[in-house]
Amino acid sequence: MSPRFLRFVLSILTPLLIINQPILADDWKPISPEEIAMKTPKVEPNADAEAIFWEVRVDDSSEDLALKHYVRVKIFTERGREKFSKVDIPFSKGMRIKDIAARVIKSDGSIVELKKEDVFEREIVKVDDVKVKAKSFAIPNIEIGVIVEYRYREIISSSSANNMRLVFQRDIPIQQSVYFFKPISGAGVKYLQFNMSDQKFEKDKGGFFRMGLNNVPAIKEEPRMPPEDEVRSWGLLYYSSDDSVNESTYWSKVGGILAEVYDIKDAMKPGNDSKKLLPEIIAGANTPEEKLSKIFQYTRKLKNLSFDPSLTDEEKDKIKPNKSPEDTIKKGQGFAAEINDVFATLAIAAGFEARIAFTGDRSEIFFSRKHAHQSFIHRACVAVKFDTGWKYYDPAYPFLPEGMLAWFEENQDAFLLSAKDYVTTKTPLSGIDKSVATRSGKLKLSEDGTLEGVIKTEYTGHLAYRYRSNGYEDSATKREEDFTKELKDRMSTAEVSNLKIENFTDADKPLVYTYNIRIPNYAQKTGKRLFLQPGFFKYGEKPLFNSTNRSYDIYFHFPWSEQDKIEIELPKGFALDNADSPGNLSDADKIGSLTIDIKVDSENSLLFYDRKFHFANRMVFFQKSVYPAIKNMFDSFNKADSHTITLKQN
């Protein structure tokens, strides 16, 4: 298991406890009278539930990594009871979940235990819509005032604790958050700590070492907050005999290691087949940009095994890696890294300087070169040098057009690696013109308030990426169902028909949804008046920020813009009674902007609604000190988008 895959798995899992022996019925720790009698939380006064302890034992002393997780939670409110009424234990390929046990201790000291037959397996969705399997069970006889505790083992075959994340802070307050760690014999253990005071591993029993935090507050879920690794208390555990902490020296060593691991010298060396094929690929191209565009399109047409929905993970594992870019070209297929190697090879054959780019992933943490550990970077794309600087290409990533990177790879420190050296730079942040929602509607309003007509929506860039990356493995029917559900979540009475989806698998074209819609009672009728919200595409949306207080900074994934044009035929016998326009809104730096123009053709009973919006122009991160201003801005946007006009029956 690669360090990155292990890191991904551990980031979506609730970290687990670890031992080598099976869990026995009498392995439960004793319950104290004070714990049973506890009426209020100790860490946070208003907590719905609080962990008395959350222990994780990591045993890395044998071939398989073993984890044992043991949690004891006190329930204080109905919301706490609901939260812990069901437990999901996510797992992924190569992992085994064993010896699940759970029980409830009531206030009178009686105990109800989970039955083995009540544990089942299901598919859940965690972390940006990634689908994951889980062992699940309902907690028996849970009620306010009880103690809930559960435990289980997880075995990760042929793996180690190298590059493991130790999560001390979670979504409930914890009185004692503890890790026990038993390393590989003789290994040099190192660890980095984030958002926590300097803690040390102390020697414990049985070859284990202990590190813990007391009275740890819960992570607060807030809209548009930074990734959890930016705000929670956690540590990175790894093995190394190198005590070097010098940033430049460390990354120089890593560059050499990565060049060897990825065989950069041979993987990017043009062969005879590449040189012979190149003139045909770039025929008709005159400028450097045109040549690279043709190479990009050729490379993208190779069969991409990494994103082939017809192949199972097991089938992919059986496919032998290609020996070289020449081999990939001959076979006409390859995995993502192999396809990008072909692009780099052809670019070099065409006379360009091309390098493999490694970047951070800001969906997990805001990477900086000061984070001197290679688990914070991953192979991302190919960088090509121009007179004006570096440009980035990722033909192997099928969800974005040429010239764009995945949003979590934008605006990140990057290492551009060749066989000889590396260059440090930063990937660009795409502008508001790259991710655009262009929406139009031709609608008719009936005198009973029903709105119906034809809608067309186009998405580009990262807005289209959301749908493409989540649905590329789904059937066309499933994609239609998901899109319809999204509409109905906003407008519950909506009736959708004749839905057509275009360009779902062609990232170089806008993703287009066209459909007929009918919404009873869209306009509210009172007596002889109809109250109409002409901003159809924002109908049903709630304010983005509700709380007046803020715990964390504000973070948007990417800049974007929206362009809406709506035509509404008004019912016969109705005229405008109040049709003022909300006008224009923007900040002094034009980071966010909203303009709305409402016009009426009285002769033909037509209303025209024209809306233009953008946000996060040039920046996506805002310190929490400016939260009042950000909240006020989005409250104003929501008020303008929800603007209602009045129609009166003659």
PDB file of C-alpha atoms in Angstrom, residues 360-508:
ATOM      1  CA  GLY A 360       0.176  19.415  -2.387  1.00  0.00           C
ATOM      2  CA  ASP A 361      -3.513  18.694  -1.961  1.00  0.00           C
ATOM      3  CA  ARG A 362      -5.362  21.594  -0.367  1.00  0.00           C
ATOM      4  CA  SER A 363      -8.490  19.525   0.115  1.00  0.00           C
ATOM      5  CA  GLU A 364      -6.447  18.009   2.977  1.00  0.00           C
ATOM      6  CA  ILE A 365      -3.998  20.718   4.061  1.00  0.00           C
ATOM      7  CA  PHE A 366      -2.465  23.916   2.692  1.00  0.00           C
ATOM      8  CA  PHE A 367       0.908  22.540   1.679  1.00  0.00           C
ATOM      9  CA  SER A 368       4.083  24.525   2.164  1.00  0.00           C
ATOM     10  CA  ARG A 369       7.639  23.436   1.502  1.00  0.00           C
ATOM     11  CA  LYS A 370       8.184  24.024   5.202  1.00  0.00           C
ATOM     12  CA  HIS A 371       6.206  20.802   5.707  1.00  0.00           C
ATOM     13  CA  ALA A 372       9.319  18.691   5.294  1.00  0.00           C
ATOM     14  CA  HIS A 373       7.677  15.367   4.600  1.00  0.00           C
ATOM     15  CA  GLN A 374       7.002  13.735   1.245  1.00  0.00           C
ATOM     16  CA  SER A 375       3.505  12.512   2.199  1.00  0.00           C
ATOM     17  CA  PHE A 376       2.306  16.093   1.727  1.00  0.00           C
ATOM     18  CA  ILE A 377       2.941  15.954  -2.018  1.00  0.00           C
ATOM     19  CA  HIS A 378       1.769  13.715  -4.815  1.00  0.00           C
ATOM     20  CA  ARG A 379       2.399  13.359  -8.513  1.00  0.00           C
ATOM     21  CA  ALA A 380       0.004  15.774 -10.176  1.00  0.00           C
ATOM     22  CA  CYS A 381       0.676  16.702 -13.804  1.00  0.00           C
ATOM     23  CA  VAL A 382       3.270  17.825 -16.366  1.00  0.00           C
ATOM     24  CA  ALA A 383       4.819  21.303 -16.374  1.00  0.00           C
ATOM     25  CA  VAL A 384       6.107  22.820 -19.624  1.00  0.00           C
ATOM     26  CA  LYS A 385       8.351  25.852 -19.716  1.00  0.00           C
ATOM     27  CA  PHE A 386       7.428  28.932 -21.778  1.00  0.00           C
ATOM     28  CA  ASP A 387       9.121  32.317 -21.992  1.00  0.00           C
ATOM     29  CA  THR A 388       6.444  33.662 -19.663  1.00  0.00           C
ATOM     30  CA  GLY A 389       6.804  30.857 -17.119  1.00  0.00           C
ATOM     31  CA  TRP A 390       5.506  27.346 -16.530  1.00  0.00           C
ATOM     32  CA  LYS A 391       2.210  26.004 -17.855  1.00  0.00           C
ATOM     33  CA  TYR A 392       0.557  22.861 -16.544  1.00  0.00           C
ATOM     34  CA  TYR A 393      -1.029  19.967 -18.427  1.00  0.00           C
ATOM     35  CA  ASP A 394      -2.880  16.933 -17.111  1.00  0.00           C
ATOM     36  CA  PRO A 395      -4.340  14.931 -20.023  1.00  0.00           C
ATOM     37  CA  ALA A 396      -4.740  11.905 -17.734  1.00  0.00           C
ATOM     38  CA  TYR A 397      -7.320  13.691 -15.574  1.00  0.00           C
ATOM     39  CA  PRO A 398     -10.506  13.339 -17.643  1.00  0.00           C
ATOM     40  CA  PHE A 399     -12.768  15.774 -15.771  1.00  0.00           C
ATOM     41  CA  LEU A 400     -11.190  19.124 -16.696  1.00  0.00           C
ATOM     42  CA  PRO A 401     -10.316  20.869 -19.959  1.00  0.00           C
ATOM     43  CA  GLU A 402      -6.833  21.530 -21.255  1.00  0.00           C
ATOM     44  CA  GLY A 403      -4.962  24.098 -19.161  1.00  0.00           C
ATOM     45  CA  MET A 404      -6.733  23.418 -15.860  1.00  0.00           C
ATOM     46  CA  LEU A 405      -5.688  21.415 -12.822  1.00  0.00           C
ATOM     47  CA  ALA A 406      -7.931  19.852 -10.202  1.00  0.00           C
ATOM     48  CA  TRP A 407      -9.000  22.632  -7.820  1.00  0.00           C
ATOM     49  CA  PHE A 408      -7.083  21.071  -4.916  1.00  0.00           C
ATOM     50  CA  GLU A 409      -3.842  21.220  -6.942  1.00  0.00           C
ATOM     51  CA  GLU A 410      -4.206  24.895  -7.828  1.00  0.00           C
ATOM     52  CA  ASN A 411      -2.475  27.651  -5.865  1.00  0.00           C
ATOM     53  CA  GLN A 412      -0.068  25.136  -4.310  1.00  0.00           C
ATOM     54  CA  ASP A 413       3.689  24.949  -3.884  1.00  0.00           C
ATOM     55  CA  ALA A 414       5.038  22.639  -6.574  1.00  0.00           C
ATOM     56  CA  PHE A 415       8.204  20.671  -7.326  1.00  0.00           C
ATOM     57  CA  LEU A 416       8.995  20.324 -11.014  1.00  0.00           C
ATOM     58  CA  LEU A 417      11.202  17.262 -11.309  1.00  0.00           C
ATOM     59  CA  SER A 418      13.610  16.194 -14.045  1.00  0.00           C
ATOM     60  CA  ALA A 419      16.211  13.443 -13.992  1.00  0.00           C
ATOM     61  CA  LYS A 420      18.873  15.978 -12.961  1.00  0.00           C
ATOM     62  CA  ASP A 421      17.250  18.459 -10.559  1.00  0.00           C
ATOM     63  CA  TYR A 422      14.037  20.087  -9.438  1.00  0.00           C
ATOM     64  CA  VAL A 423      12.499  23.564  -9.681  1.00  0.00           C
ATOM     65  CA  THR A 424      10.270  25.031  -6.974  1.00  0.00           C
ATOM     66  CA  THR A 425       7.353  27.186  -8.030  1.00  0.00           C
ATOM     67  CA  LYS A 426       3.615  27.580  -7.434  1.00  0.00           C
ATOM     68  CA  THR A 427       0.665  26.428  -9.495  1.00  0.00           C
ATOM     69  CA  PRO A 428      -1.774  29.148 -10.606  1.00  0.00           C
ATOM     70  CA  LEU A 429      -5.279  29.794  -9.307  1.00  0.00           C
ATOM     71  CA  SER A 430      -7.873  29.676 -12.093  1.00  0.00           C
ATOM     72  CA  GLY A 431      -9.939  32.807 -12.601  1.00  0.00           C
ATOM     73  CA  ILE A 432     -13.665  33.426 -12.397  1.00  0.00           C
ATOM     74  CA  ASP A 433     -13.869  32.954 -16.174  1.00  0.00           C
ATOM     75  CA  LYS A 434     -12.769  29.295 -15.976  1.00  0.00           C
ATOM     76  CA  SER A 435     -15.600  27.953 -13.807  1.00  0.00           C
ATOM     77  CA  VAL A 436     -18.863  29.399 -15.080  1.00  0.00           C
ATOM     78  CA  ALA A 437     -22.516  28.449 -14.696  1.00  0.00           C
ATOM     79  CA  THR A 438     -24.444  29.782 -17.708  1.00  0.00           C
ATOM     80  CA  ARG A 439     -28.163  29.271 -17.162  1.00  0.00           C
ATOM     81  CA  SER A 440     -31.266  30.224 -19.090  1.00  0.00           C
ATOM     82  CA  GLY A 441     -34.971  29.615 -18.767  1.00  0.00           C
ATOM     83  CA  LYS A 442     -38.030  30.288 -20.880  1.00  0.00           C
ATOM     84  CA  LEU A 443     -40.939  29.989 -18.465  1.00  0.00           C
ATOM     85  CA  LYS A 444     -44.650  30.636 -18.143  1.00  0.00           C
ATOM     86  CA  LEU A 445     -46.465  31.627 -14.951  1.00  0.00           C
ATOM     87  CA  SER A 446     -50.092  30.597 -14.462  1.00  0.00           C
ATOM     88  CA  GLU A 447     -52.562  32.618 -12.415  1.00  0.00           C
ATOM     89  CA  ASP A 448     -52.610  29.879  -9.741  1.00  0.00           C
ATOM     90  CA  GLY A 449     -48.850  30.392  -9.203  1.00  0.00           C
ATOM     91  CA  THR A 450     -47.603  27.392 -11.225  1.00  0.00           C
ATOM     92  CA  LEU A 451     -44.351  28.017 -13.101  1.00  0.00           C
ATOM     93  CA  GLU A 452     -43.343  25.797 -16.008  1.00  0.00           C
ATOM     94  CA  GLY A 453     -41.079  25.819 -19.019  1.00  0.00           C
ATOM     95  CA  VAL A 454     -37.691  24.824 -20.416  1.00  0.00           C
ATOM     96  CA  ILE A 455     -34.373  25.217 -18.598  1.00  0.00           C
ATOM     97  CA  LYS A 456     -30.836  24.977 -19.934  1.00  0.00           C
ATOM     98  CA  THR A 457     -27.780  24.969 -17.682  1.00  0.00           C
ATOM     99  CA  GLU A 458     -24.127  24.833 -18.768  1.00  0.00           C
ATOM    100  CA  TYR A 459     -21.176  24.268 -16.438  1.00  0.00           C
ATOM    101  CA  THR A 460     -17.492  24.687 -17.185  1.00  0.00           C
ATOM    102  CA  GLY A 461     -14.270  24.149 -15.240  1.00  0.00           C
ATOM    103  CA  HIS A 462     -14.508  23.152 -11.600  1.00  0.00           C
ATOM    104  CA  LEU A 463     -18.310  23.509 -11.565  1.00  0.00           C
ATOM    105  CA  ALA A 464     -18.530  20.784 -14.218  1.00  0.00           C
ATOM    106  CA  TYR A 465     -15.773  18.785 -12.492  1.00  0.00           C
ATOM    107  CA  ARG A 466     -18.043  18.270  -9.478  1.00  0.00           C
ATOM    108  CA  TYR A 467     -20.604  16.383 -11.543  1.00  0.00           C
ATOM    109  CA  ARG A 468     -18.128  14.565 -13.781  1.00  0.00           C
ATOM    110  CA  SER A 469     -15.839  13.265 -11.050  1.00  0.00           C
ATOM    111  CA  ASN A 470     -18.743  12.117  -8.862  1.00  0.00           C
ATOM    112  CA  GLY A 471     -20.711  10.453 -11.643  1.00  0.00           C
ATOM    113  CA  TYR A 472     -18.242   9.043 -14.161  1.00  0.00           C
ATOM    114  CA  GLU A 473     -18.791   5.483 -12.876  1.00  0.00           C
ATOM    115  CA  ASP A 474     -22.592   5.828 -12.818  1.00  0.00           C
ATOM    116  CA  SER A 475     -25.100   4.943 -15.495  1.00  0.00           C
ATOM    117  CA  ALA A 476     -26.874   7.657 -17.476  1.00  0.00           C
ATOM    118  CA  THR A 477     -30.038   6.898 -15.495  1.00  0.00           C
ATOM    119  CA  LYS A 478     -28.244   7.338 -12.181  1.00  0.00           C
ATOM    120  CA  ARG A 479     -26.804  10.683 -13.314  1.00  0.00           C
ATOM    121  CA  GLU A 480     -30.281  11.875 -14.222  1.00  0.00           C
ATOM    122  CA  GLU A 481     -31.661  10.725 -10.872  1.00  0.00           C
ATOM    123  CA  ASP A 482     -28.902  12.529  -8.945  1.00  0.00           C
ATOM    124  CA  PHE A 483     -29.421  15.775 -10.851  1.00  0.00           C
ATOM    125  CA  THR A 484     -33.193  15.598 -10.359  1.00  0.00           C
ATOM    126  CA  LYS A 485     -32.738  14.968  -6.642  1.00  0.00           C
ATOM    127  CA  GLU A 486     -30.486  18.019  -6.385  1.00  0.00           C
ATOM    128  CA  LEU A 487     -33.222  20.143  -7.971  1.00  0.00           C
ATOM    129  CA  LYS A 488     -35.916  18.726  -5.703  1.00  0.00           C
ATOM    130  CA  ASP A 489     -33.788  19.344  -2.611  1.00  0.00           C
ATOM    131  CA  ARG A 490     -34.092  23.026  -3.482  1.00  0.00           C
ATOM    132  CA  MET A 491     -37.654  22.944  -4.871  1.00  0.00           C
ATOM    133  CA  SER A 492     -39.486  19.990  -3.329  1.00  0.00           C
ATOM    134  CA  THR A 493     -42.612  20.263  -5.512  1.00  0.00           C
ATOM    135  CA  ALA A 494     -40.686  20.456  -8.786  1.00  0.00           C
ATOM    136  CA  GLU A 495     -41.688  18.062 -11.563  1.00  0.00           C
ATOM    137  CA  VAL A 496     -38.803  17.370 -13.968  1.00  0.00           C
ATOM    138  CA  SER A 497     -39.175  15.770 -17.392  1.00  0.00           C
ATOM    139  CA  ASN A 498     -37.282  15.351 -20.669  1.00  0.00           C
ATOM    140  CA  LEU A 499     -33.920  15.696 -18.930  1.00  0.00           C
ATOM    141  CA  LYS A 500     -30.984  15.511 -21.335  1.00  0.00           C
ATOM    142  CA  ILE A 501     -27.310  15.532 -20.369  1.00  0.00           C
ATOM    143  CA  GLU A 502     -24.700  16.446 -22.965  1.00  0.00           C
ATOM    144  CA  ASN A 503     -20.886  16.257 -22.990  1.00  0.00           C
ATOM    145  CA  PHE A 504     -20.633  14.399 -19.686  1.00  0.00           C
ATOM    146  CA  THR A 505     -17.463  12.591 -20.742  1.00  0.00           C
ATOM    147  CA  ASP A 506     -15.995  15.402 -22.863  1.00  0.00           C
ATOM    148  CA  ALA A 507     -14.276  17.809 -20.477  1.00  0.00           C
ATOM    149  CA  ASP A 508     -13.240  20.136 -23.296  1.00  0.00           C
TER     150      ASP A 508
END
